[in-house]
């Protein structure tokens, strides 16, 4: 009899029962002289003792401004040391940090501030073409609970620090004594690929443990130096990155304020990083630098790839040319803090590219029939659900939306179509809504994308379904060519697929693009590709 598509991660190591502040205190006591945080762009660096003291300064400054347990503090900034300080300082005093995408414009900023009820906002002065001060002034009147904005790199930041000097240090210990690891500590507004974003509310217990177990799975110790070109405003940066590092006494390395492939490799080389994070498109950009071979990346041993599936050819180069023999693939979502499934350090190439790993300790996963809710046998495709310490507290002030996502058994319904192998490893087939139904045949875009990555003229590819009068839907390949001057033709693409793919899987349309629309978490917005090309001939 085939086993059910259910797995439970067991471990003799218990979950952490601490708050984030208490866990940081332990790291500071254990590794006071080791590097905790390095900002390559500014040349600033902190040992754990210095970092702990800097976090306390910011925490005292927030208390001086009247921030109390449960108050929401927005952070609207590019990757910088101050972002990390706000993350740990809010956690230390029981405030709830609200992550805001640096790319947001006025309407989106207003939505998040108003919905979360943020009373204080910490912001960069600018990012690319955005003048943050002007945008805040534009929305302030519609955000009645917003009392004040502190700008990083502005006198108001120094005033925040200076204000804390009048608060007795004993206040921090008193505040910490009132905190529970189950208190909410972070609100992340999901990328909103459909509808308006919802505020996934996460506790100390949620994100501290997830960061710890992701780091433990790739073998982090105090010797590791983790290069983080991924954004802090998403779980990939602040949980898997920052908390994953500090929970093991490792060092956080910020290569640049936003992703820059050259700056990333320079940071790895200069700081002798042992781990590098990124979504596959980031690794592709790094590998495609004309002088890639000139960088000394020999210090790397591991890293994390997440956000979308990794093409086989890319993984081969990451392992062979970037020295990341122990690189790990993670699967997750903001609502689960984020990681549920992860490959292991000694997994082979096939498991690292065809699957997203197996369940992490203290988490359960199952694959169900979306129509009936019944757990399917292994080898069958259905909806992936996950349960355990990592499932969010809920969507902020949206109990109805929470009930739609988390069922009465506390299972989080991911909306992803997946299949569990006999060995417990899980393959992501696609989003349930991404499945293409062509003439009654179910077509899974991931399978076609993986095949097309091997085409010599293709650097990246996304497959979506678009309306077709006869078949209902047809297969569209959206391609980023290796050489923009010599893109593949539809005829070349179809010839490449002949004899290898069933006829109904072969793309009938092709679009050559320079880039893909992306969510904040590094996932391609397939819904936007479908909408853009649905009406085009």
Coordinates of C-alpha atoms in Angstrom, one line a residue:
X1 CA 0.0 0.0 0.0
X2 CA 1.3 3.5 -0.9
X3 CA 2.2 5.7 2.0
X4 CA 0.1 8.9 2.5
X5 CA 1.6 12.2 1.4
X6 CA 2.3 13.2 5.0
X7 CA 5.6 13.9 6.8
X8 CA 6.5 15.1 10.3
X9 CA 10.0 16.4 11.1
X10 CA 11.2 14.8 14.3
X11 CA 14.2 15.9 16.3
X12 CA 15.8 15.3 19.7
X13 CA 16.7 19.0 19.8
X14 CA 13.8 21.1 21.2
X15 CA 12.4 24.3 19.9
X16 CA 13.8 27.6 21.3
X17 CA 11.5 29.0 23.9
X18 CA 13.1 32.5 24.1
X19 CA 12.2 35.9 22.8
X20 CA 14.4 37.3 20.1
X21 CA 16.0 39.7 22.6
X22 CA 16.9 36.9 25.0
X23 CA 18.4 34.8 22.2
X24 CA 20.5 37.8 21.1
X25 CA 21.7 38.3 24.7
X26 CA 22.9 34.7 24.7
X27 CA 24.9 35.2 21.4
X28 CA 26.4 38.4 22.8
X29 CA 27.5 36.6 26.0
X30 CA 29.0 33.6 24.0
X31 CA 30.8 35.6 21.2
X32 CA 31.4 39.2 22.4
X33 CA 34.5 39.7 20.2
X34 CA 33.3 38.0 17.1
X35 CA 31.9 40.0 14.1
X36 CA 28.1 40.3 14.3
X37 CA 27.4 42.8 11.5
X38 CA 29.4 44.2 8.6
X39 CA 28.2 46.8 6.2
X40 CA 30.5 46.7 3.2
X41 CA 29.2 49.9 1.5
X42 CA 29.9 52.1 4.5
X43 CA 32.8 50.2 6.0
X44 CA 31.0 50.0 9.4
X45 CA 31.3 46.8 11.5
X46 CA 30.1 45.7 14.9
X47 CA 31.3 42.8 17.1
X48 CA 28.5 41.0 19.0
X49 CA 29.3 43.1 22.1
X50 CA 29.0 46.3 20.1
X51 CA 26.0 45.1 18.2
X52 CA 24.2 44.2 21.4
X53 CA 25.0 47.7 22.8
X54 CA 23.8 49.4 19.6
X55 CA 20.5 47.5 19.7
X56 CA 20.0 48.6 23.3
X57 CA 20.6 52.2 22.4
X58 CA 17.9 52.1 19.7
X59 CA 15.6 50.2 22.0
X60 CA 16.0 52.9 24.7
X61 CA 15.4 55.6 22.1
X62 CA 12.1 53.9 21.0
X63 CA 11.0 53.8 24.7
X64 CA 11.8 57.5 25.0
X65 CA 9.5 58.2 22.1
X66 CA 6.7 56.4 23.9
X67 CA 6.8 53.1 21.9
X68 CA 5.3 50.4 24.1
X69 CA 4.6 46.6 23.8
X70 CA 2.3 45.9 20.9
X71 CA 2.8 49.3 19.2
X72 CA 3.5 49.0 15.5
X73 CA 6.8 50.5 14.2
X74 CA 7.1 50.7 10.4
X75 CA 10.5 50.2 8.7
X76 CA 10.7 51.6 5.2
X77 CA 14.3 51.3 4.1
X78 CA 16.8 49.7 1.9
X79 CA 19.3 47.2 3.3
X80 CA 21.5 48.9 5.9
X81 CA 22.7 48.4 9.5
X82 CA 19.9 50.6 10.9
X83 CA 17.3 48.2 9.4
X84 CA 18.9 45.4 11.4
X85 CA 19.1 47.5 14.6
X86 CA 15.4 48.4 14.3
X87 CA 14.6 44.7 13.8
X88 CA 16.2 43.6 17.1
X89 CA 15.4 46.8 19.0
X90 CA 11.6 46.5 18.4
X91 CA 11.8 42.8 19.4
X92 CA 13.6 43.7 22.6
X93 CA 10.9 46.0 23.8
X94 CA 7.9 44.0 22.5
X95 CA 7.0 46.4 19.7
X96 CA 5.7 45.0 16.4
X97 CA 7.9 45.8 13.4
X98 CA 6.0 46.4 10.1
X99 CA 8.1 45.7 7.0
X100 CA 7.5 48.1 4.1
X101 CA 8.9 47.4 0.6
X102 CA 11.3 50.2 -0.4
X103 CA 9.8 50.2 -3.9
X104 CA 6.4 51.3 -2.6
X105 CA 4.8 54.5 -3.8
X106 CA 2.4 56.8 -1.9
X107 CA -0.7 54.7 -2.3
X108 CA 1.0 51.5 -1.2
X109 CA 2.7 53.2 1.7
X110 CA -0.5 54.7 2.9
X111 CA -2.3 51.3 2.7
X112 CA 0.3 49.6 4.9
X113 CA 0.6 52.4 7.5
X114 CA -3.1 52.8 7.8
X115 CA -3.9 49.1 7.9
X116 CA -1.2 48.3 10.5
X117 CA -1.9 51.4 12.6
X118 CA 1.8 52.2 12.8
X119 CA 2.5 55.0 15.3
X120 CA 6.2 55.5 14.3
X121 CA 7.9 55.1 11.0
X122 CA 11.7 54.6 10.4
X123 CA 12.6 55.4 6.8
X124 CA 15.5 55.9 4.4
X125 CA 15.7 59.4 3.0
X126 CA 15.5 58.2 -0.6
X127 CA 15.7 55.1 -2.8
X128 CA 16.3 55.3 -6.6
X129 CA 13.8 57.9 -7.8
X130 CA 11.7 58.0 -4.6
X131 CA 11.9 60.9 -2.2
X132 CA 10.7 59.2 1.0
X133 CA 10.2 62.4 3.0
X134 CA 8.0 63.8 0.3
X135 CA 6.0 60.6 0.0
X136 CA 5.5 60.4 3.8
X137 CA 4.3 64.0 3.8
X138 CA 1.9 63.1 1.1
X139 CA 0.2 60.3 3.0
X140 CA 0.5 61.5 6.6
X141 CA -3.0 63.1 6.7
X142 CA -4.6 59.7 5.9
X143 CA -2.7 57.9 8.6
X144 CA -4.0 59.4 11.8
X145 CA -2.1 57.0 14.1
X146 CA 1.3 57.9 12.7
X147 CA 2.9 60.3 15.2
X148 CA 6.4 60.7 13.9
X149 CA 8.9 59.6 11.3
X150 CA 12.6 59.0 11.9
X151 CA 14.9 59.2 8.8
X152 CA 18.1 57.2 8.6
X153 CA 21.0 59.4 7.7
X154 CA 19.2 62.4 9.0
X155 CA 19.5 64.3 12.4
X156 CA 16.3 62.6 13.4
X157 CA 18.1 59.3 13.7
X158 CA 20.8 60.8 16.0
X159 CA 18.0 62.4 18.0
X160 CA 16.4 58.9 18.4
X161 CA 19.7 57.6 19.9
X162 CA 20.3 60.6 22.0
X163 CA 16.8 60.5 23.4
X164 CA 17.4 57.1 24.8
X165 CA 20.2 58.3 27.1
X166 CA 17.6 59.7 29.6
X167 CA 15.8 56.3 29.9
X168 CA 17.2 54.2 32.8
X169 CA 18.8 51.0 31.4
X170 CA 16.8 49.0 34.0
X171 CA 13.7 49.8 31.9
X172 CA 14.9 47.3 29.2
X173 CA 15.1 44.5 31.7
X174 CA 11.7 45.3 33.1
X175 CA 10.2 45.4 29.7
X176 CA 11.8 42.1 28.7
X177 CA 10.4 40.4 31.8
X178 CA 6.9 41.2 30.5
X179 CA 7.4 39.6 27.0
X180 CA 6.3 36.1 25.8
X181 CA 7.9 34.3 22.9
X182 CA 4.3 33.9 21.6
X183 CA 3.8 37.7 21.4
X184 CA 3.5 39.2 17.9
X185 CA 6.8 40.8 16.8
X186 CA 6.5 41.3 13.0
X187 CA 3.9 42.1 10.4
X188 CA 4.8 41.4 6.7
X189 CA 2.4 42.5 4.0
X190 CA 2.4 39.6 1.5
X191 CA 3.4 40.5 -2.0
X192 CA -0.2 40.7 -3.2
X193 CA 0.0 38.8 -6.5
X194 CA -3.8 38.7 -6.3
X195 CA -5.9 41.4 -4.5
X196 CA -4.7 43.7 -1.7
X197 CA -1.8 42.6 0.5
X198 CA -2.6 41.0 3.8
X199 CA -0.5 41.5 7.0
X200 CA 0.9 38.1 8.0
X201 CA 1.5 38.5 11.8
X202 CA 4.5 36.5 13.1
X203 CA 5.6 35.9 16.7
X204 CA 9.1 35.7 18.3
X205 CA 8.5 31.9 18.4
X206 CA 7.6 31.7 14.7
X207 CA 10.6 33.5 13.3
X208 CA 13.3 32.9 15.8
X209 CA 12.9 29.1 15.5
X210 CA 12.6 29.2 11.8
X211 CA 15.8 31.2 11.4
X212 CA 17.5 28.8 13.9
X213 CA 16.5 25.7 12.1
X214 CA 17.3 27.0 8.6
X215 CA 20.8 27.9 9.9
X216 CA 21.2 24.6 11.7
X217 CA 20.3 22.7 8.6
X218 CA 23.1 24.3 6.6
X219 CA 25.5 23.8 9.6
X220 CA 26.0 27.4 10.8
X221 CA 28.4 28.0 13.6
X222 CA 30.1 31.1 15.0
X223 CA 32.7 30.6 12.2
X224 CA 30.2 31.4 9.4
X225 CA 29.9 34.7 7.6
X226 CA 26.6 35.1 5.7
X227 CA 26.4 37.4 2.7
X228 CA 22.9 38.8 2.3
X229 CA 22.1 40.5 -1.0
X230 CA 18.4 39.6 -0.5
X231 CA 16.0 42.3 0.9
X232 CA 15.6 42.5 4.6
X233 CA 12.0 43.6 4.2
X234 CA 11.1 39.9 3.4
X235 CA 11.6 36.8 5.5
X236 CA 14.5 35.6 3.3
X237 CA 16.6 38.5 4.5
X238 CA 15.4 39.1 8.1
X239 CA 14.6 35.6 9.2
X240 CA 16.6 33.1 7.2
X241 CA 19.4 35.7 7.0
X242 CA 19.6 37.9 10.1
X243 CA 18.0 35.6 12.7
X244 CA 19.6 32.5 11.1
X245 CA 23.0 34.1 11.6
X246 CA 22.6 35.5 15.1
X247 CA 21.0 32.4 16.5
X248 CA 24.3 30.6 15.7
X249 CA 26.7 33.4 16.5
X250 CA 27.5 33.9 12.8
X251 CA 28.2 37.2 11.1
X252 CA 25.7 39.2 8.9
X253 CA 27.4 40.8 5.8
X254 CA 25.5 43.4 3.9
X255 CA 27.1 43.7 0.4
X256 CA 25.1 46.7 -0.8
X257 CA 21.8 48.6 -0.1
X258 CA 20.1 46.7 -2.9
X259 CA 21.1 43.8 -5.1
X260 CA 24.2 44.4 -7.2
X261 CA 25.9 41.2 -8.6
X262 CA 29.4 42.8 -8.7
X263 CA 29.1 44.2 -5.2
X264 CA 27.9 40.8 -3.9
X265 CA 30.9 38.9 -5.2
X266 CA 33.2 41.7 -4.0
X267 CA 31.8 41.3 -0.5
X268 CA 32.1 37.6 -0.6
X269 CA 35.8 37.9 -1.6
X270 CA 36.7 40.8 0.8
X271 CA 34.9 39.4 3.9
X272 CA 35.7 35.7 3.2
X273 CA 32.0 34.8 3.4
X274 CA 31.1 31.2 3.8
X275 CA 27.5 31.4 2.8
X276 CA 25.6 33.4 0.1
X277 CA 21.9 33.8 -0.3
X278 CA 19.8 34.6 -3.4
X279 CA 16.9 33.8 -5.7
X280 CA 18.0 31.9 -8.8
X281 CA 17.9 35.1 -10.9
X282 CA 20.5 36.7 -8.6
X283 CA 22.9 33.7 -9.0
X284 CA 22.3 33.9 -12.8
X285 CA 23.3 37.6 -12.8
X286 CA 26.4 36.9 -10.7
X287 CA 27.5 34.0 -12.9
X288 CA 27.0 36.1 -16.0
X289 CA 29.3 38.9 -15.0
X290 CA 32.0 39.1 -17.7
X291 CA 34.8 38.9 -15.2
X292 CA 33.1 36.4 -12.9
X293 CA 36.1 34.0 -13.0
X294 CA 38.4 36.7 -11.5
X295 CA 36.6 36.7 -8.1
X296 CA 38.0 34.6 -5.3
X297 CA 35.0 32.7 -4.0
X298 CA 36.9 29.9 -2.4
X299 CA 35.7 30.8 1.1
X300 CA 32.1 29.8 0.2
X301 CA 30.8 26.4 1.3
X302 CA 27.1 26.9 1.5
X303 CA 24.2 29.2 0.9
X304 CA 20.5 29.3 0.3
X305 CA 18.5 29.5 -2.9
X306 CA 14.8 30.2 -2.6
X307 CA 12.0 32.1 -4.2
X308 CA 11.6 29.9 -7.3
X309 CA 13.0 26.6 -8.6
X310 CA 16.7 26.5 -9.5
X311 CA 17.5 25.4 -13.1
X312 CA 19.8 22.3 -13.2
X313 CA 22.5 24.1 -15.2
X314 CA 22.5 27.0 -12.8
X315 CA 22.9 24.7 -9.8
X316 CA 25.8 22.9 -11.5
X317 CA 27.7 26.2 -11.9
X318 CA 26.9 27.4 -8.4
X319 CA 28.3 24.2 -6.9
X320 CA 31.3 23.9 -9.3
X321 CA 32.3 27.5 -9.9
X322 CA 31.1 29.3 -6.7
X323 CA 32.4 26.4 -4.4
X324 CA 28.9 26.1 -2.8
X325 CA 29.0 22.3 -2.4
X326 CA 26.5 22.4 0.5
X327 CA 24.1 25.0 -1.0
X328 CA 20.5 24.4 0.2
X329 CA 17.1 24.9 -1.5
X330 CA 14.3 26.2 0.7
X331 CA 10.6 26.3 0.2
X332 CA 8.3 28.5 2.2
X333 CA 5.9 31.4 2.4
X334 CA 5.6 34.5 4.6
X335 CA 2.7 33.0 6.5
X336 CA 4.9 30.1 7.6
X337 CA 7.8 32.2 8.9
X338 CA 8.8 31.2 6.1
X339 CA 10.5 27.8 5.6
X340 CA 8.8 24.4 5.8
X341 CA 10.9 22.3 3.5
X342 CA 14.7 22.3 2.9
X343 CA 17.3 20.2 1.1
X344 CA 20.1 18.9 3.3
X345 CA 23.9 19.5 3.0
X346 CA 24.7 16.2 1.4
X347 CA 21.7 15.9 -1.0
X348 CA 22.6 15.2 -4.6
X349 CA 22.1 17.5 -7.6
X350 CA 18.9 15.8 -8.6
X351 CA 17.3 16.4 -5.2
X352 CA 18.5 20.0 -5.1
X353 CA 17.0 20.9 -8.5
X354 CA 13.9 18.6 -8.9
X355 CA 12.7 19.0 -5.3
X356 CA 12.5 21.6 -2.5
X357 CA 13.7 19.2 0.1
X358 CA 12.0 17.5 3.0
X359 CA 10.2 18.7 6.0
X360 CA 12.2 20.6 8.7
X361 CA 12.1 19.4 12.4
X362 CA 9.0 20.2 14.4
X363 CA 6.9 20.9 11.3
X364 CA 4.3 18.7 9.5
X365 CA 3.4 18.8 5.8
X366 CA 0.8 17.0 3.8
X367 CA -0.5 17.0 0.3
X368 CA -4.3 17.0 -0.2
X369 CA -6.9 16.8 -2.8
X370 CA -7.9 20.5 -3.0
X371 CA -11.6 19.6 -3.7
X372 CA -12.1 17.1 -0.8
X373 CA -9.3 17.9 1.7
X374 CA -8.3 14.2 1.8
X375 CA -4.6 13.4 2.1
X376 CA -3.4 11.9 -1.2
X377 CA -1.0 8.9 -1.6
X378 CA 2.6 9.7 -2.3
X379 CA 3.3 10.4 -6.0
X380 CA 0.0 12.2 -6.5
X381 CA -0.2 16.0 -7.1
X382 CA -2.3 18.1 -4.8
X383 CA -2.2 21.1 -2.5
X384 CA 0.6 21.4 -0.1
X385 CA -0.4 22.2 3.5
X386 CA 1.9 22.8 6.5
X387 CA 1.4 22.9 10.3
X388 CA 3.5 23.6 13.3
X389 CA 5.3 26.3 15.3
X390 CA 5.9 28.3 12.1
X391 CA 2.3 29.0 11.1
X392 CA 1.5 32.7 11.5
X393 CA -0.7 34.0 14.3
X394 CA -3.0 35.3 11.5
X395 CA -3.5 38.2 9.1
X396 CA -3.5 41.5 11.1
X397 CA -7.1 42.5 11.9
X398 CA -8.5 40.2 9.2
X399 CA -10.0 37.1 10.9
X400 CA -12.0 36.1 7.8
X401 CA -9.0 36.1 5.6
X402 CA -7.1 34.1 8.2
X403 CA -9.9 31.5 8.3
X404 CA -9.6 31.1 4.5
X405 CA -5.9 30.3 4.7
X406 CA -5.6 28.4 8.0
X407 CA -8.2 25.7 8.6
X408 CA -9.6 24.6 12.0
X409 CA -6.9 22.0 12.3
X410 CA -4.3 24.8 12.1
X411 CA -3.1 23.7 8.6
X412 CA -1.8 26.5 6.4
X413 CA -3.1 26.0 2.9
X414 CA -0.3 27.2 0.6
X415 CA -2.1 27.3 -2.8
X416 CA 0.9 25.4 -4.2
X417 CA 0.5 22.2 -6.2
X418 CA 3.1 19.7 -5.0
X419 CA 3.9 16.0 -5.0
X420 CA 5.6 14.0 -2.2
X421 CA 8.1 11.3 -3.3
X422 CA 8.4 8.0 -1.5
X423 CA 11.6 9.3 0.3
X424 CA 9.6 12.3 1.7
X425 CA 11.1 14.9 -0.6
X426 CA 8.6 17.3 -2.2
X427 CA 8.4 18.5 -5.7
X428 CA 6.6 21.8 -6.4
X429 CA 4.6 21.4 -9.6
X430 CA 3.3 25.0 -9.6
X431 CA 0.6 27.2 -8.2
X432 CA -2.8 25.6 -8.4
X433 CA -4.0 28.7 -10.4
X434 CA -0.9 28.4 -12.7
X435 CA -1.8 25.0 -14.1
X436 CA -2.5 25.3 -17.8
X437 CA -5.5 23.3 -19.1
X438 CA -5.1 22.8 -22.8
X439 CA -7.8 20.8 -24.5
X440 CA -8.5 18.9 -21.3
X441 CA -4.8 18.1 -20.6
X442 CA -3.2 19.5 -17.5
X443 CA 0.1 21.2 -18.4
X444 CA 2.5 22.0 -15.5
X445 CA 4.7 25.1 -16.4
X446 CA 7.6 24.0 -14.2
X447 CA 8.3 20.9 -16.4
X448 CA 8.4 22.9 -19.6
X449 CA 10.6 25.6 -18.0
X450 CA 13.1 23.1 -16.7
X451 CA 13.4 21.6 -20.2
X452 CA 13.8 25.0 -21.9
X453 CA 16.6 26.1 -19.6
X454 CA 18.8 23.7 -21.5
X455 CA 18.3 25.6 -24.7
X456 CA 21.6 27.4 -25.6
X457 CA 20.0 30.7 -26.4
X458 CA 17.9 30.9 -23.2
X459 CA 19.1 32.6 -20.0
X460 CA 15.7 32.5 -18.2
X461 CA 12.2 31.4 -19.1
X462 CA 8.7 31.5 -17.6
X463 CA 5.8 29.5 -19.1
X464 CA 2.1 30.6 -18.6
X465 CA -1.2 29.8 -20.1
X466 CA -3.1 32.3 -22.3
X467 CA -6.6 32.1 -23.7
X468 CA -7.2 30.1 -26.9
X469 CA -10.5 29.9 -28.8
X470 CA -10.2 26.2 -29.6
X471 CA -8.2 24.6 -26.7
X472 CA -9.3 26.9 -23.9
X473 CA -5.6 27.8 -23.2
X474 CA -2.4 27.6 -25.0
X475 CA 1.2 27.5 -23.8
X476 CA 3.2 30.8 -24.0
X477 CA 7.0 30.9 -23.3
X478 CA 8.3 34.2 -22.0
X479 CA 12.1 34.1 -22.6
X480 CA 15.1 36.2 -21.5
X481 CA 17.8 35.4 -24.1
X482 CA 21.4 34.9 -23.3
X483 CA 22.3 37.3 -26.2
X484 CA 19.6 40.0 -26.8
X485 CA 21.0 40.4 -30.3
X486 CA 20.3 36.7 -31.1
X487 CA 17.1 35.6 -29.4
X488 CA 15.6 32.2 -30.2
X489 CA 12.7 32.1 -32.7
X490 CA 9.5 30.3 -32.1
X491 CA 10.5 27.8 -34.8
X492 CA 13.8 27.1 -33.0
X493 CA 12.0 26.6 -29.7
X494 CA 9.4 24.2 -31.1
X495 CA 12.1 22.3 -32.9
X496 CA 14.0 22.0 -29.7
X497 CA 10.9 20.5 -28.0
X498 CA 10.0 18.1 -30.8
X499 CA 10.5 14.4 -29.8
X500 CA 11.1 15.5 -26.2
X501 CA 7.8 16.9 -25.0
X502 CA 4.2 15.8 -25.7
X503 CA 2.7 18.0 -28.5
X504 CA 0.3 19.7 -26.1
X505 CA 3.2 20.9 -23.9
X506 CA 5.1 22.6 -26.7
X507 CA 4.8 26.4 -26.6
X508 CA 2.7 27.8 -29.4
X509 CA 3.6 31.4 -28.6
X510 CA 6.9 33.2 -27.7
X511 CA 7.7 36.5 -26.1
X512 CA 11.2 37.9 -25.8
X513 CA 11.7 40.0 -22.7
X514 CA 14.4 41.9 -20.9
X515 CA 13.2 41.0 -17.5
X516 CA 10.2 39.5 -15.6
X517 CA 7.8 41.3 -13.3
X518 CA 8.7 40.2 -9.7
X519 CA 7.1 40.1 -6.3
X520 CA 9.1 41.4 -3.3
X521 CA 10.0 37.8 -2.4
X522 CA 11.7 37.1 -5.7
X523 CA 8.9 35.2 -7.3
X524 CA 7.9 35.9 -10.9
X525 CA 4.5 37.5 -11.2
X526 CA 3.0 35.0 -13.6
X527 CA -0.4 36.5 -13.2
X528 CA 1.0 39.7 -14.7
X529 CA 2.6 37.9 -17.6
X530 CA -0.8 36.2 -18.3
X531 CA -2.7 39.4 -18.1
X532 CA -0.2 41.3 -20.3
X533 CA -0.1 38.8 -23.1
X534 CA -3.7 37.4 -22.9
X535 CA -5.0 40.0 -25.4
X536 CA -2.0 40.2 -27.7
X537 CA -1.9 38.2 -30.9

